[in-house]
Coordinates of C-alpha atoms in Angstrom, one line a residue:
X1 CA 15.3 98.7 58.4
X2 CA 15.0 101.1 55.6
X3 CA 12.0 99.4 54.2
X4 CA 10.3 100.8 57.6
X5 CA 10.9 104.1 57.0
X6 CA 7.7 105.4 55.5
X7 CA 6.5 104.7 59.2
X8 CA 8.0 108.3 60.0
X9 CA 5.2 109.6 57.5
X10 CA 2.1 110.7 59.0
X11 CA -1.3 109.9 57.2
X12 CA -2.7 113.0 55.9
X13 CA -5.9 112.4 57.3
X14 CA -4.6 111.8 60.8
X15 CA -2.4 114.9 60.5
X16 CA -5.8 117.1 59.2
X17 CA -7.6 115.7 62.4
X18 CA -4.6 116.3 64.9
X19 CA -4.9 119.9 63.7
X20 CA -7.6 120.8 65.1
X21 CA -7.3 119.1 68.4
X22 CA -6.4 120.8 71.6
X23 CA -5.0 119.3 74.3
X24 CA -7.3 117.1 76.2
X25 CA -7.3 117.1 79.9
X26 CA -6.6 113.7 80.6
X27 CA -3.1 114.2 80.2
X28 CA -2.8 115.7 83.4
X29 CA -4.5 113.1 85.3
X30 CA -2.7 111.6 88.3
X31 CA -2.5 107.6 89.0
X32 CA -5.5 108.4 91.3
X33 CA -7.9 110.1 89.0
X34 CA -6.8 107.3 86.7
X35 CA -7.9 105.1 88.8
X36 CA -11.6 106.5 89.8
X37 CA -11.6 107.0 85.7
X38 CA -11.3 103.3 85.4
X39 CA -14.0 102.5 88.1
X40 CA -16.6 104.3 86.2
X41 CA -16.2 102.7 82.6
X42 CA -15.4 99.2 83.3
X43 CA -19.2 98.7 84.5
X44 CA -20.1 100.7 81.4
X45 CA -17.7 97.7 79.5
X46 CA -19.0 94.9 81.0
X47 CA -22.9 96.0 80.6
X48 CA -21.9 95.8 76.9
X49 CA -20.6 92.8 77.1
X50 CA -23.4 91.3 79.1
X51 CA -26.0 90.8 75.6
X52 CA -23.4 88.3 74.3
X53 CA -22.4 86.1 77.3
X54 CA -22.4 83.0 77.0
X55 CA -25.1 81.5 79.5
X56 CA -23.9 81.1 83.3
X57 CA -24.3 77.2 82.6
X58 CA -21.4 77.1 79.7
X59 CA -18.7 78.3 81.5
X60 CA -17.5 78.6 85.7
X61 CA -15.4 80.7 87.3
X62 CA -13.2 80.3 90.1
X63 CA -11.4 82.6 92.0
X64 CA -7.7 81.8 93.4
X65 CA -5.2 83.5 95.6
X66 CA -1.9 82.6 94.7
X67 CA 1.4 83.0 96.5
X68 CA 3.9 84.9 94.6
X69 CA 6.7 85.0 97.2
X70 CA 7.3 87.0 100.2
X71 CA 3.9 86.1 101.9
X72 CA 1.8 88.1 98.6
X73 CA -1.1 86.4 97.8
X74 CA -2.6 87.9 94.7
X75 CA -5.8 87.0 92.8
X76 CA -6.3 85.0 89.9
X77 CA -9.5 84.2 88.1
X78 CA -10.0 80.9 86.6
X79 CA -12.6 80.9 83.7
X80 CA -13.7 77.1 82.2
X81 CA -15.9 76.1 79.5
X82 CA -18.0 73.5 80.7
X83 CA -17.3 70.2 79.0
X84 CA -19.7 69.1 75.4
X85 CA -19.9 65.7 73.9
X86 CA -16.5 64.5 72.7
X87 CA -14.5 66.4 75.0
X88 CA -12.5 65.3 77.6
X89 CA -12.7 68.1 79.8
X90 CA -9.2 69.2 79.7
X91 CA -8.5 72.3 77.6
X92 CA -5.2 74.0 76.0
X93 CA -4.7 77.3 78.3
X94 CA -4.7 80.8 78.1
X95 CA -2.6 82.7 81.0
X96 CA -4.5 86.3 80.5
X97 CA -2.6 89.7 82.3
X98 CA -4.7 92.9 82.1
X99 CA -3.3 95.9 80.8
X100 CA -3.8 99.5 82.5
X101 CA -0.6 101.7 82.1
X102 CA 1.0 99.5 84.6
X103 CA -1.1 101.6 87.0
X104 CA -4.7 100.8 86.7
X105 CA -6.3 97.5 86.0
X106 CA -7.6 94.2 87.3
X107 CA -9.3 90.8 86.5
X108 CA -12.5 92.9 85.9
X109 CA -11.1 95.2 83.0
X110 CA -11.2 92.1 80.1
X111 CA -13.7 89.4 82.5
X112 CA -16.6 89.6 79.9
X113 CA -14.7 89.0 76.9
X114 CA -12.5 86.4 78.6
X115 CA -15.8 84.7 79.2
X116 CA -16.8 84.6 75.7
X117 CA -13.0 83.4 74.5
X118 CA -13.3 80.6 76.7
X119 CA -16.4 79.2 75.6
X120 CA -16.2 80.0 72.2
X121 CA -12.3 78.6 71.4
X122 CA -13.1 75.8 74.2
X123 CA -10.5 77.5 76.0
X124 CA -9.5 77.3 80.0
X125 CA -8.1 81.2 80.9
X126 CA -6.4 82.3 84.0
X127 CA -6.9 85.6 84.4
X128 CA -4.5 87.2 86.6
X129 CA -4.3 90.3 88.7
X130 CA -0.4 91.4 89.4
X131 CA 0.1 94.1 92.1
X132 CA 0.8 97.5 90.5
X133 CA 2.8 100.8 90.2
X134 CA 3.5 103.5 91.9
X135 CA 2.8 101.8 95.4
X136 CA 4.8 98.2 94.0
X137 CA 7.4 99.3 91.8
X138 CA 9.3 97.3 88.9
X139 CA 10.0 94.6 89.1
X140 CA 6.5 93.3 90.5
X141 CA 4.3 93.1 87.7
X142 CA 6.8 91.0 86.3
X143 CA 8.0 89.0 89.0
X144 CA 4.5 88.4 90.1
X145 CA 2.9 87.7 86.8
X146 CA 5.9 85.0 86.1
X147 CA 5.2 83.5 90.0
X148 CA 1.6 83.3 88.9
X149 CA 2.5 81.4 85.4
X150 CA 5.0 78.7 87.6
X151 CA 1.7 78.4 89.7
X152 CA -0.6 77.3 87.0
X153 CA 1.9 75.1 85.2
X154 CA 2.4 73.2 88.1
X155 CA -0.7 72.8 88.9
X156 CA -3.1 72.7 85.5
X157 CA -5.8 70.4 87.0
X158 CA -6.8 72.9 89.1
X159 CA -8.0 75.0 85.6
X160 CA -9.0 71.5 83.6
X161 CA -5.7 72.7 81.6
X162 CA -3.9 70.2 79.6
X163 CA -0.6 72.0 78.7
X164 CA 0.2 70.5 76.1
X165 CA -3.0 71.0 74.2
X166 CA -1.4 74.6 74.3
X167 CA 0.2 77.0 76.7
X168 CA -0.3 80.3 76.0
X169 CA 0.4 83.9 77.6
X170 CA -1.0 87.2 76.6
X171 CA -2.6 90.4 77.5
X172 CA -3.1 93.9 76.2
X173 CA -0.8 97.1 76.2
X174 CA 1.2 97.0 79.5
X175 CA -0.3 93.1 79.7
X176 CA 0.7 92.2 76.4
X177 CA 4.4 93.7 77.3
X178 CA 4.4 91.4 80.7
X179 CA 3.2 88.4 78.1
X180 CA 6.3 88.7 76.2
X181 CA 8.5 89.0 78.7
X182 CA 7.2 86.1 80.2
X183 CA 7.1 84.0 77.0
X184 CA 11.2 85.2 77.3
X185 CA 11.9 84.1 81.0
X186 CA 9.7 80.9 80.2
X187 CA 11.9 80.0 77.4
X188 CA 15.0 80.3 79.4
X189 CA 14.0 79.1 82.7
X190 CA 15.1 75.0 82.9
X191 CA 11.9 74.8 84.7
X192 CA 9.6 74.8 81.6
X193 CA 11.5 72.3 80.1
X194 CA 11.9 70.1 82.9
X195 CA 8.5 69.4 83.4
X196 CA 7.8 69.5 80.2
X197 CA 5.2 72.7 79.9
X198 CA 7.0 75.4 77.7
X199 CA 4.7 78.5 76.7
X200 CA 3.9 77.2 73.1
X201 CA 2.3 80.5 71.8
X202 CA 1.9 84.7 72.6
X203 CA -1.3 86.3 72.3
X204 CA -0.3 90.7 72.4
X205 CA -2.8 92.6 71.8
X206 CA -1.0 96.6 71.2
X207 CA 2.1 95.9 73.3
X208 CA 4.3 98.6 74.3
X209 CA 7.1 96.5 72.8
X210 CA 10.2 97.6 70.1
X211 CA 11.6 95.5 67.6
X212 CA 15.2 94.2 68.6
X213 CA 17.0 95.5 65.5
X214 CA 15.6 98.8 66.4
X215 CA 16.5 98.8 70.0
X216 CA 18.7 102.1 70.4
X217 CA 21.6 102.8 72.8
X218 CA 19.7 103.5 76.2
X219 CA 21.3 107.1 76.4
X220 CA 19.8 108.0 73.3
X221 CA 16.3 106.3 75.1
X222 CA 16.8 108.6 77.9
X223 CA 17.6 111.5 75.7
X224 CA 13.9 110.8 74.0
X225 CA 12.1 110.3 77.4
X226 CA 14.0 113.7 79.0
X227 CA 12.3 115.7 76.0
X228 CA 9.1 114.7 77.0
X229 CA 7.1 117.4 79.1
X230 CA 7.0 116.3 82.9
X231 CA 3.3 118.1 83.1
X232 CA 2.1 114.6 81.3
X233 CA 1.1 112.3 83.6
X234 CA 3.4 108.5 83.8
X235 CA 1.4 106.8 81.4
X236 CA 1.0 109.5 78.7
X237 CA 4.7 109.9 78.5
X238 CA 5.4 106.5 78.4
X239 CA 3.0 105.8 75.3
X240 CA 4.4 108.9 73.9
X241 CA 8.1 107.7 74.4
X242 CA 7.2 104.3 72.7
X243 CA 5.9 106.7 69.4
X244 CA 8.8 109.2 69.3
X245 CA 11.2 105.9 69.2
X246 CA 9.8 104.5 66.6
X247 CA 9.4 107.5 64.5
X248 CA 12.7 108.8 65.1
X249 CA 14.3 105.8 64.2
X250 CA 12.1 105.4 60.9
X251 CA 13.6 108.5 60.4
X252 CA 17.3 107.8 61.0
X253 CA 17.2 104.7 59.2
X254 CA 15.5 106.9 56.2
X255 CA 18.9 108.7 55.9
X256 CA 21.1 105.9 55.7

């Protein structure tokens, strides 16, 4: 990985800007602050959004609670453009988990702008809202997310979904992590292939994910995360344990 290397070089300009910044104080918010953060700028999001929606009768939405084991019903928002001449009403699908830390987050955070993909890339999306951290800890995001994807290819005429116009998964930060690692469990589970609905494509949008030929030994990945100050809330470390990987690793490879 040597030709990666100058990734362990910080732009001047960035480095000039980071100089003058103090420390802000939203790295010592908890999960609940977080939270109450969240509430108060995803209205702000959405009334952006609202100038450019399509109108009410190009698309519907549909709410569904589906069962992802152990008697956990969780909610999943079906969003479908609304049929134009020469279409068949059966569209390639888009399998949509928000992101949020892992913490924060639900079918609200990206509902606008899933609204305007749908209708504009003639597009059925599920959006999908898995239960999360600190109060349901790994595996659930996961394991719910994948439950919820075995739902809806099982049952794609409930979401005007043909599957194999396309089968897609993605999401953004902590989503687009839970994308790939359900694009991976898809791949290998013999029920994909059995019936016939493999996930045919990603869509990651900043995933906290690390190249495979620059996985580390997971010692040296808890050495990283131990230097990290414990002051810094969940999230922040997290983020900042994704950088220092690939940065020291850019720089190790540098050497070699």
């Amino acid at each position: 990985m040597t030709e990666n290397a100058h990734f362990s070089i910080l732009d001047s300009e960035l480095a000039m800007l980071l100089g003058g910044v103090t420390p802000s104080p939203d790295e010592n918010l908890t999960v609940e602050s977080r939270r109450e953060r969240y509430d108060k700028i995803v209205p702000k999001a959405k009334q952006n959004h609202e100038p450019f929606l399509p109108h009410n009768s190009e698309y519907t939405v549909v709410d569904h609670r589906i069962d992802v084991g152990e008697g956990v019903r969780v909610l999943a928002r079906s969003i479908i453009p609304t049929p134009r001449d020469g279409e068949d009403g059966c569209f390639p699908l888009l399998f949509w988990i928000h992101g949020g830390g892992w913490i924060t987050g639900d079918v609200h955070m990206d509902d606008y702008h899933l609204r305007r993909t749908s209708v504009d890339l003639r597009i059925s999306v599920v959006s999908f809202e898995y239960r999360l951290a600190p109060e349901h800890p790994f595996p659930s995001a996961p394991n719910d997310s994948f439950a919820g994807l075995k739902y809806v290819a099982a049952h794609p005429e409930l979401f005007s979904a043909s599957l194999k116009k396309g089968f897609l998964v993605g999401g953004p930060s902590a989503g687009g992590n839970i994308a790939a690692v359900l694009a991976h469990r898809a791949r290998d589970d013999p029920y994909f292939a059995r019936n016939e609905t493999p996930v045919t494509g990603q869509l990651l949008q900043i995933p906290c994910l690390i190249h495979v030929k620059a996985y580390p030994d997971r010692l040296f990945l808890f050495l990283i995360y131990s230097f990290i100050p414990p002051r810094l809330c969940f999230c922040t470390r997290l983020h900042l344990w994704f950088f220092l990987q690939v940065q020291i690793l850019a720089i190790v490879d540098g050497t070699k």
